[in-house]
mmCIF file with all atom_site columns, C-alpha atoms in Angstrom:
data_model
loop_
_atom_site.group_PDB
_atom_site.id
_atom_site.type_symbol
_atom_site.label_atom_id
_atom_site.label_alt_id
_atom_site.label_comp_id
_atom_site.label_asym_id
_atom_site.label_entity_id
_atom_site.label_seq_id
_atom_site.pdbx_PDB_ins_code
_atom_site.Cartn_x
_atom_site.Cartn_y
_atom_site.Cartn_z
_atom_site.occupancy
_atom_site.B_iso_or_equiv
_atom_site.pdbx_formal_charge
_atom_site.auth_seq_id
_atom_site.auth_comp_id
_atom_site.auth_asym_id
_atom_site.auth_atom_id
_atom_site.pdbx_PDB_model_num
ATOM 1   C CA . MET A 1 1   ? 82.023  94.336  -99.426  1.00 0.00 ? 33  MET A CA 1
ATOM 2   C CA . SER A 1 2   ? 84.852  92.125  -100.622 1.00 0.00 ? 34  SER A CA 1
ATOM 3   C CA . ALA A 1 3   ? 88.244  91.704  -98.977  1.00 0.00 ? 35  ALA A CA 1
ATOM 4   C CA . ARG A 1 4   ? 90.062  92.577  -102.235 1.00 0.00 ? 36  ARG A CA 1
ATOM 5   C CA . ALA A 1 5   ? 92.879  95.102  -101.977 1.00 0.00 ? 37  ALA A CA 1
ATOM 6   C CA . ALA A 1 6   ? 92.184  98.785  -102.443 1.00 0.00 ? 38  ALA A CA 1
ATOM 7   C CA . SER A 1 7   ? 93.558  100.341 -105.620 1.00 0.00 ? 39  SER A CA 1
ATOM 8   C CA . HIS A 1 8   ? 93.691  103.554 -107.583 1.00 0.00 ? 40  HIS A CA 1
ATOM 9   C CA . ALA A 1 9   ? 94.437  104.678 -111.146 1.00 0.00 ? 41  ALA A CA 1
ATOM 10  C CA . PHE A 1 10  ? 94.782  107.985 -112.941 1.00 0.00 ? 42  PHE A CA 1
ATOM 11  C CA . LEU A 1 11  ? 92.591  108.308 -116.034 1.00 0.00 ? 43  LEU A CA 1
ATOM 12  C CA . GLU A 1 12  ? 93.198  110.406 -119.146 1.00 0.00 ? 44  GLU A CA 1
ATOM 13  C CA . HIS A 1 13  ? 91.359  113.721 -118.941 1.00 0.00 ? 45  HIS A CA 1
ATOM 14  C CA . THR A 1 14  ? 91.913  117.038 -120.739 1.00 0.00 ? 46  THR A CA 1
ATOM 15  C CA . SER A 1 15  ? 93.669  119.634 -118.523 1.00 0.00 ? 47  SER A CA 1
ATOM 16  C CA . GLU A 1 16  ? 92.675  117.777 -115.371 1.00 0.00 ? 48  GLU A CA 1
ATOM 17  C CA . THR A 1 17  ? 93.359  114.428 -113.765 1.00 0.00 ? 49  THR A CA 1
ATOM 18  C CA . ARG A 1 18  ? 90.615  111.866 -113.175 1.00 0.00 ? 50  ARG A CA 1
ATOM 19  C CA . LEU A 1 19  ? 91.212  109.626 -110.197 1.00 0.00 ? 51  LEU A CA 1
ATOM 20  C CA . LEU A 1 20  ? 89.542  106.215 -110.048 1.00 0.00 ? 52  LEU A CA 1
ATOM 21  C CA . VAL A 1 21  ? 89.609  104.601 -106.590 1.00 0.00 ? 53  VAL A CA 1
ATOM 22  C CA . ARG A 1 22  ? 88.331  101.144 -105.610 1.00 0.00 ? 54  ARG A CA 1
ATOM 23  C CA . ALA A 1 23  ? 88.203  99.614  -102.146 1.00 0.00 ? 55  ALA A CA 1
ATOM 24  C CA . GLY A 1 24  ? 86.275  97.153  -100.020 1.00 0.00 ? 56  GLY A CA 1
ATOM 25  C CA . SER A 1 25  ? 84.882  99.825  -97.668  1.00 0.00 ? 57  SER A CA 1
ATOM 26  C CA . PHE A 1 26  ? 84.358  103.572 -97.517  1.00 0.00 ? 58  PHE A CA 1
ATOM 27  C CA . ALA A 1 27  ? 87.145  103.959 -94.923  1.00 0.00 ? 59  ALA A CA 1
ATOM 28  C CA . GLU A 1 28  ? 89.560  102.056 -97.190  1.00 0.00 ? 60  GLU A CA 1
ATOM 29  C CA . LEU A 1 29  ? 88.477  104.131 -100.177 1.00 0.00 ? 61  LEU A CA 1
ATOM 30  C CA . LEU A 1 30  ? 89.260  107.372 -98.322  1.00 0.00 ? 62  LEU A CA 1
ATOM 31  C CA . ALA A 1 31  ? 92.690  106.074 -97.256  1.00 0.00 ? 63  ALA A CA 1
ATOM 32  C CA . GLU A 1 32  ? 93.451  104.907 -100.808 1.00 0.00 ? 64  GLU A CA 1
ATOM 33  C CA . ALA A 1 33  ? 92.415  108.297 -102.216 1.00 0.00 ? 65  ALA A CA 1
ATOM 34  C CA . ALA A 1 34  ? 94.947  109.914 -99.838  1.00 0.00 ? 66  ALA A CA 1
ATOM 35  C CA . ARG A 1 35  ? 97.675  107.546 -101.084 1.00 0.00 ? 67  ARG A CA 1
ATOM 36  C CA . ALA A 1 36  ? 96.784  108.397 -104.686 1.00 0.00 ? 68  ALA A CA 1
ATOM 37  C CA . LEU A 1 37  ? 96.964  112.118 -103.956 1.00 0.00 ? 69  LEU A CA 1
ATOM 38  C CA . ALA A 1 38  ? 100.376 111.651 -102.311 1.00 0.00 ? 70  ALA A CA 1
ATOM 39  C CA . GLU A 1 39  ? 101.599 109.741 -105.378 1.00 0.00 ? 71  GLU A CA 1
ATOM 40  C CA . LEU A 1 40  ? 100.401 112.484 -107.724 1.00 0.00 ? 72  LEU A CA 1
ATOM 41  C CA . GLU A 1 41  ? 101.758 115.358 -105.642 1.00 0.00 ? 73  GLU A CA 1
ATOM 42  C CA . GLY A 1 42  ? 105.053 113.574 -105.026 1.00 0.00 ? 74  GLY A CA 1
ATOM 43  C CA . ARG A 1 43  ? 105.654 112.868 -108.733 1.00 0.00 ? 75  ARG A CA 1
ATOM 44  C CA . GLY A 1 44  ? 107.257 109.558 -107.769 1.00 0.00 ? 76  GLY A CA 1
ATOM 45  C CA . VAL A 1 45  ? 109.815 111.173 -105.440 1.00 0.00 ? 77  VAL A CA 1
ATOM 46  C CA . ALA A 1 46  ? 110.280 109.394 -102.116 1.00 0.00 ? 78  ALA A CA 1
ATOM 47  C CA . PRO A 1 47  ? 109.210 111.697 -99.276  1.00 0.00 ? 79  PRO A CA 1
ATOM 48  C CA . GLY A 1 48  ? 111.326 112.330 -96.202  1.00 0.00 ? 80  GLY A CA 1
ATOM 49  C CA . PRO A 1 49  ? 110.511 110.967 -92.761  1.00 0.00 ? 81  PRO A CA 1
ATOM 50  C CA . ALA A 1 50  ? 106.968 111.430 -91.524  1.00 0.00 ? 82  ALA A CA 1
ATOM 51  C CA . GLY A 1 51  ? 106.113 113.996 -88.911  1.00 0.00 ? 83  GLY A CA 1
ATOM 52  C CA . GLU A 1 52  ? 103.742 113.698 -86.003  1.00 0.00 ? 84  GLU A CA 1
ATOM 53  C CA . GLY A 1 53  ? 100.198 112.634 -86.768  1.00 0.00 ? 85  GLY A CA 1
ATOM 54  C CA . GLU A 1 54  ? 97.572  115.320 -87.237  1.00 0.00 ? 86  GLU A CA 1
ATOM 55  C CA . ALA A 1 55  ? 93.884  114.929 -86.442  1.00 0.00 ? 87  ALA A CA 1
ATOM 56  C CA . ILE A 1 56  ? 91.640  115.804 -89.376  1.00 0.00 ? 88  ILE A CA 1
ATOM 57  C CA . GLU A 1 57  ? 87.867  116.076 -89.379  1.00 0.00 ? 89  GLU A CA 1
ATOM 58  C CA . VAL A 1 58  ? 85.766  116.954 -92.418  1.00 0.00 ? 90  VAL A CA 1
ATOM 59  C CA . HIS A 1 59  ? 82.028  117.154 -92.965  1.00 0.00 ? 91  HIS A CA 1
ATOM 60  C CA . ALA A 1 60  ? 79.868  117.054 -96.095  1.00 0.00 ? 92  ALA A CA 1
ATOM 61  C CA . PRO A 1 61  ? 76.244  116.380 -97.015  1.00 0.00 ? 93  PRO A CA 1
ATOM 62  C CA . ASP A 1 62  ? 76.949  112.904 -98.473  1.00 0.00 ? 94  ASP A CA 1
ATOM 63  C CA . GLY A 1 63  ? 79.696  110.341 -99.042  1.00 0.00 ? 95  GLY A CA 1
ATOM 64  C CA . ALA A 1 64  ? 80.753  111.554 -102.495 1.00 0.00 ? 96  ALA A CA 1
ATOM 65  C CA . ALA A 1 65  ? 81.038  115.153 -101.319 1.00 0.00 ? 97  ALA A CA 1
ATOM 66  C CA . LEU A 1 66  ? 82.925  113.897 -98.252  1.00 0.00 ? 98  LEU A CA 1
ATOM 67  C CA . LEU A 1 67  ? 85.547  112.342 -100.550 1.00 0.00 ? 99  LEU A CA 1
ATOM 68  C CA . VAL A 1 68  ? 85.992  115.722 -102.284 1.00 0.00 ? 100 VAL A CA 1
ATOM 69  C CA . GLU A 1 69  ? 86.224  117.609 -98.957  1.00 0.00 ? 101 GLU A CA 1
ATOM 70  C CA . TRP A 1 70  ? 88.788  115.062 -97.701  1.00 0.00 ? 102 TRP A CA 1
ATOM 71  C CA . LEU A 1 71  ? 91.006  115.461 -100.748 1.00 0.00 ? 103 LEU A CA 1
ATOM 72  C CA . ASN A 1 72  ? 90.702  119.249 -100.591 1.00 0.00 ? 104 ASN A CA 1
ATOM 73  C CA . GLU A 1 73  ? 91.749  119.242 -96.934  1.00 0.00 ? 105 GLU A CA 1
ATOM 74  C CA . LEU A 1 74  ? 94.833  117.182 -97.839  1.00 0.00 ? 106 LEU A CA 1
ATOM 75  C CA . VAL A 1 75  ? 95.629  119.556 -100.742 1.00 0.00 ? 107 VAL A CA 1
ATOM 76  C CA . PHE A 1 76  ? 95.304  122.536 -98.376  1.00 0.00 ? 108 PHE A CA 1
ATOM 77  C CA . ARG A 1 77  ? 97.668  120.973 -95.853  1.00 0.00 ? 109 ARG A CA 1
ATOM 78  C CA . ALA A 1 78  ? 100.198 120.140 -98.584  1.00 0.00 ? 110 ALA A CA 1
ATOM 79  C CA . GLU A 1 79  ? 100.073 123.761 -99.756  1.00 0.00 ? 111 GLU A CA 1
ATOM 80  C CA . ARG A 1 80  ? 100.664 125.095 -96.273  1.00 0.00 ? 112 ARG A CA 1
ATOM 81  C CA . GLY A 1 81  ? 103.788 122.935 -95.977  1.00 0.00 ? 113 GLY A CA 1
ATOM 82  C CA . ALA A 1 82  ? 102.679 119.796 -94.156  1.00 0.00 ? 114 ALA A CA 1
ATOM 83  C CA . GLY A 1 83  ? 103.863 117.597 -97.035  1.00 0.00 ? 115 GLY A CA 1
ATOM 84  C CA . VAL A 1 84  ? 102.103 114.598 -98.526  1.00 0.00 ? 116 VAL A CA 1
ATOM 85  C CA . PRO A 1 85  ? 100.066 112.069 -96.558  1.00 0.00 ? 117 PRO A CA 1
ATOM 86  C CA . CYS A 1 86  ? 102.137 108.956 -95.912  1.00 0.00 ? 118 CYS A CA 1
ATOM 87  C CA . ASP A 1 87  ? 100.231 107.223 -93.127  1.00 0.00 ? 119 ASP A CA 1
ATOM 88  C CA . VAL A 1 88  ? 96.445  107.486 -92.868  1.00 0.00 ? 120 VAL A CA 1
ATOM 89  C CA . GLU A 1 89  ? 94.346  106.011 -90.100  1.00 0.00 ? 121 GLU A CA 1
ATOM 90  C CA . VAL A 1 90  ? 90.637  106.507 -90.719  1.00 0.00 ? 122 VAL A CA 1
ATOM 91  C CA . LEU A 1 91  ? 88.996  106.594 -87.295  1.00 0.00 ? 123 LEU A CA 1
ATOM 92  C CA . GLU A 1 92  ? 85.429  107.227 -88.464  1.00 0.00 ? 124 GLU A CA 1
ATOM 93  C CA . ALA A 1 93  ? 84.006  107.259 -91.972  1.00 0.00 ? 125 ALA A CA 1
ATOM 94  C CA . GLY A 1 94  ? 80.286  107.946 -91.908  1.00 0.00 ? 126 GLY A CA 1
ATOM 95  C CA . GLU A 1 95  ? 78.031  109.242 -94.640  1.00 0.00 ? 127 GLU A CA 1
ATOM 96  C CA . THR A 1 96  ? 78.615  112.882 -93.620  1.00 0.00 ? 128 THR A CA 1
ATOM 97  C CA . VAL A 1 97  ? 81.699  112.925 -91.355  1.00 0.00 ? 129 VAL A CA 1
ATOM 98  C CA . LEU A 1 98  ? 85.282  111.724 -91.566  1.00 0.00 ? 130 LEU A CA 1
ATOM 99  C CA . ARG A 1 99  ? 87.720  111.646 -88.679  1.00 0.00 ? 131 ARG A CA 1
ATOM 100 C CA . ALA A 1 100 ? 91.266  110.550 -89.385  1.00 0.00 ? 132 ALA A CA 1
ATOM 101 C CA . ARG A 1 101 ? 94.808  110.741 -88.084  1.00 0.00 ? 133 ARG A CA 1
ATOM 102 C CA . VAL A 1 102 ? 97.339  111.515 -90.800  1.00 0.00 ? 134 VAL A CA 1
ATOM 103 C CA . ARG A 1 103 ? 101.113 111.645 -90.771  1.00 0.00 ? 135 ARG A CA 1
ATOM 104 C CA . PHE A 1 104 ? 102.641 113.840 -93.461  1.00 0.00 ? 136 PHE A CA 1
ATOM 105 C CA . ALA A 1 105 ? 106.085 113.507 -95.026  1.00 0.00 ? 137 ALA A CA 1
ATOM 106 C CA . ARG A 1 106 ? 107.979 116.384 -96.547  1.00 0.00 ? 138 ARG A CA 1
ATOM 107 C CA . LEU A 1 107 ? 109.202 116.232 -100.106 1.00 0.00 ? 139 LEU A CA 1
ATOM 108 C CA . PRO A 1 108 ? 112.621 117.501 -101.181 1.00 0.00 ? 140 PRO A CA 1
ATOM 109 C CA . GLU A 1 109 ? 110.756 120.032 -103.363 1.00 0.00 ? 141 GLU A CA 1
ATOM 110 C CA . ALA A 1 110 ? 107.260 121.521 -103.353 1.00 0.00 ? 142 ALA A CA 1
ATOM 111 C CA . PRO A 1 111 ? 104.422 119.093 -104.156 1.00 0.00 ? 143 PRO A CA 1
ATOM 112 C CA . ALA A 1 112 ? 103.057 119.023 -107.708 1.00 0.00 ? 144 ALA A CA 1
ATOM 113 C CA . LEU A 1 113 ? 100.294 121.530 -108.059 1.00 0.00 ? 145 LEU A CA 1
ATOM 114 C CA . VAL A 1 114 ? 96.890  120.021 -107.393 1.00 0.00 ? 146 VAL A CA 1
ATOM 115 C CA . LYS A 1 115 ? 94.547  122.962 -107.073 1.00 0.00 ? 147 LYS A CA 1
ATOM 116 C CA . ALA A 1 116 ? 91.473  121.098 -105.866 1.00 0.00 ? 148 ALA A CA 1
ATOM 117 C CA . ALA A 1 117 ? 89.240  118.070 -106.063 1.00 0.00 ? 149 ALA A CA 1
ATOM 118 C CA . THR A 1 118 ? 86.017  119.018 -107.837 1.00 0.00 ? 150 THR A CA 1
ATOM 119 C CA . LEU A 1 119 ? 82.408  117.906 -107.974 1.00 0.00 ? 151 LEU A CA 1
ATOM 120 C CA . HIS A 1 120 ? 82.554  117.708 -111.775 1.00 0.00 ? 152 HIS A CA 1
ATOM 121 C CA . GLY A 1 121 ? 81.770  114.130 -112.840 1.00 0.00 ? 153 GLY A CA 1
ATOM 122 C CA . LEU A 1 122 ? 81.948  112.939 -109.235 1.00 0.00 ? 154 LEU A CA 1
ATOM 123 C CA . ARG A 1 123 ? 80.773  109.366 -108.758 1.00 0.00 ? 155 ARG A CA 1
ATOM 124 C CA . LEU A 1 124 ? 80.688  107.008 -105.750 1.00 0.00 ? 156 LEU A CA 1
ATOM 125 C CA . GLU A 1 125 ? 78.920  103.654 -106.091 1.00 0.00 ? 157 GLU A CA 1
ATOM 126 C CA . PRO A 1 126 ? 79.178  99.935  -105.364 1.00 0.00 ? 158 PRO A CA 1
ATOM 127 C CA . LYS A 1 127 ? 80.588  97.971  -108.301 1.00 0.00 ? 159 LYS A CA 1
ATOM 128 C CA . ASP A 1 128 ? 81.617  94.313  -108.579 1.00 0.00 ? 160 ASP A CA 1
ATOM 129 C CA . GLY A 1 129 ? 81.613  93.772  -104.819 1.00 0.00 ? 161 GLY A CA 1
ATOM 130 C CA . MET A 1 130 ? 83.735  96.862  -104.183 1.00 0.00 ? 162 MET A CA 1
ATOM 131 C CA . LEU A 1 131 ? 83.093  100.559 -103.628 1.00 0.00 ? 163 LEU A CA 1
ATOM 132 C CA . GLU A 1 132 ? 84.266  102.664 -106.577 1.00 0.00 ? 164 GLU A CA 1
ATOM 133 C CA . ALA A 1 133 ? 84.726  106.418 -106.905 1.00 0.00 ? 165 ALA A CA 1
ATOM 134 C CA . GLU A 1 134 ? 85.788  108.773 -109.674 1.00 0.00 ? 166 GLU A CA 1
ATOM 135 C CA . VAL A 1 135 ? 86.805  112.315 -108.859 1.00 0.00 ? 167 VAL A CA 1
ATOM 136 C CA . THR A 1 136 ? 88.335  115.052 -110.999 1.00 0.00 ? 168 THR A CA 1
ATOM 137 C CA . LEU A 1 137 ? 91.442  116.803 -109.692 1.00 0.00 ? 169 LEU A CA 1
ATOM 138 C CA . ASP A 1 138 ? 92.079  120.290 -111.032 1.00 0.00 ? 170 ASP A CA 1
ATOM 139 C CA . VAL A 1 139 ? 95.835  120.491 -111.748 1.00 0.00 ? 171 VAL A CA 1
#
């Protein structure tokens, strides 16, 4: 894969948000997806100082489903009060397992409501020397 910088964009979608993520590796793609989720949940508000890092491990049958499980774990932690992910260190990103250390930062108000990442229209594939994913977020 290429050494180009990871990126993300939010795409127009009726009653949901489509997230497009591009990165040079699967680990980078997962970290970028976490940054995108933090941006969406934070609504552009700067979070407070980060807390201690938390170990997170998720499993899924394949890489695309692993992306969805990862985002859903971050949504769950935001809902329970951990805040938004501000520092993500992906320790292992295999086809079926992700291990990461994440520091969360609290927002001055509750995160924007992201109910879940879904399998609807889920896509993960190499494209133009990068790895690209599209996932629908139910908001």
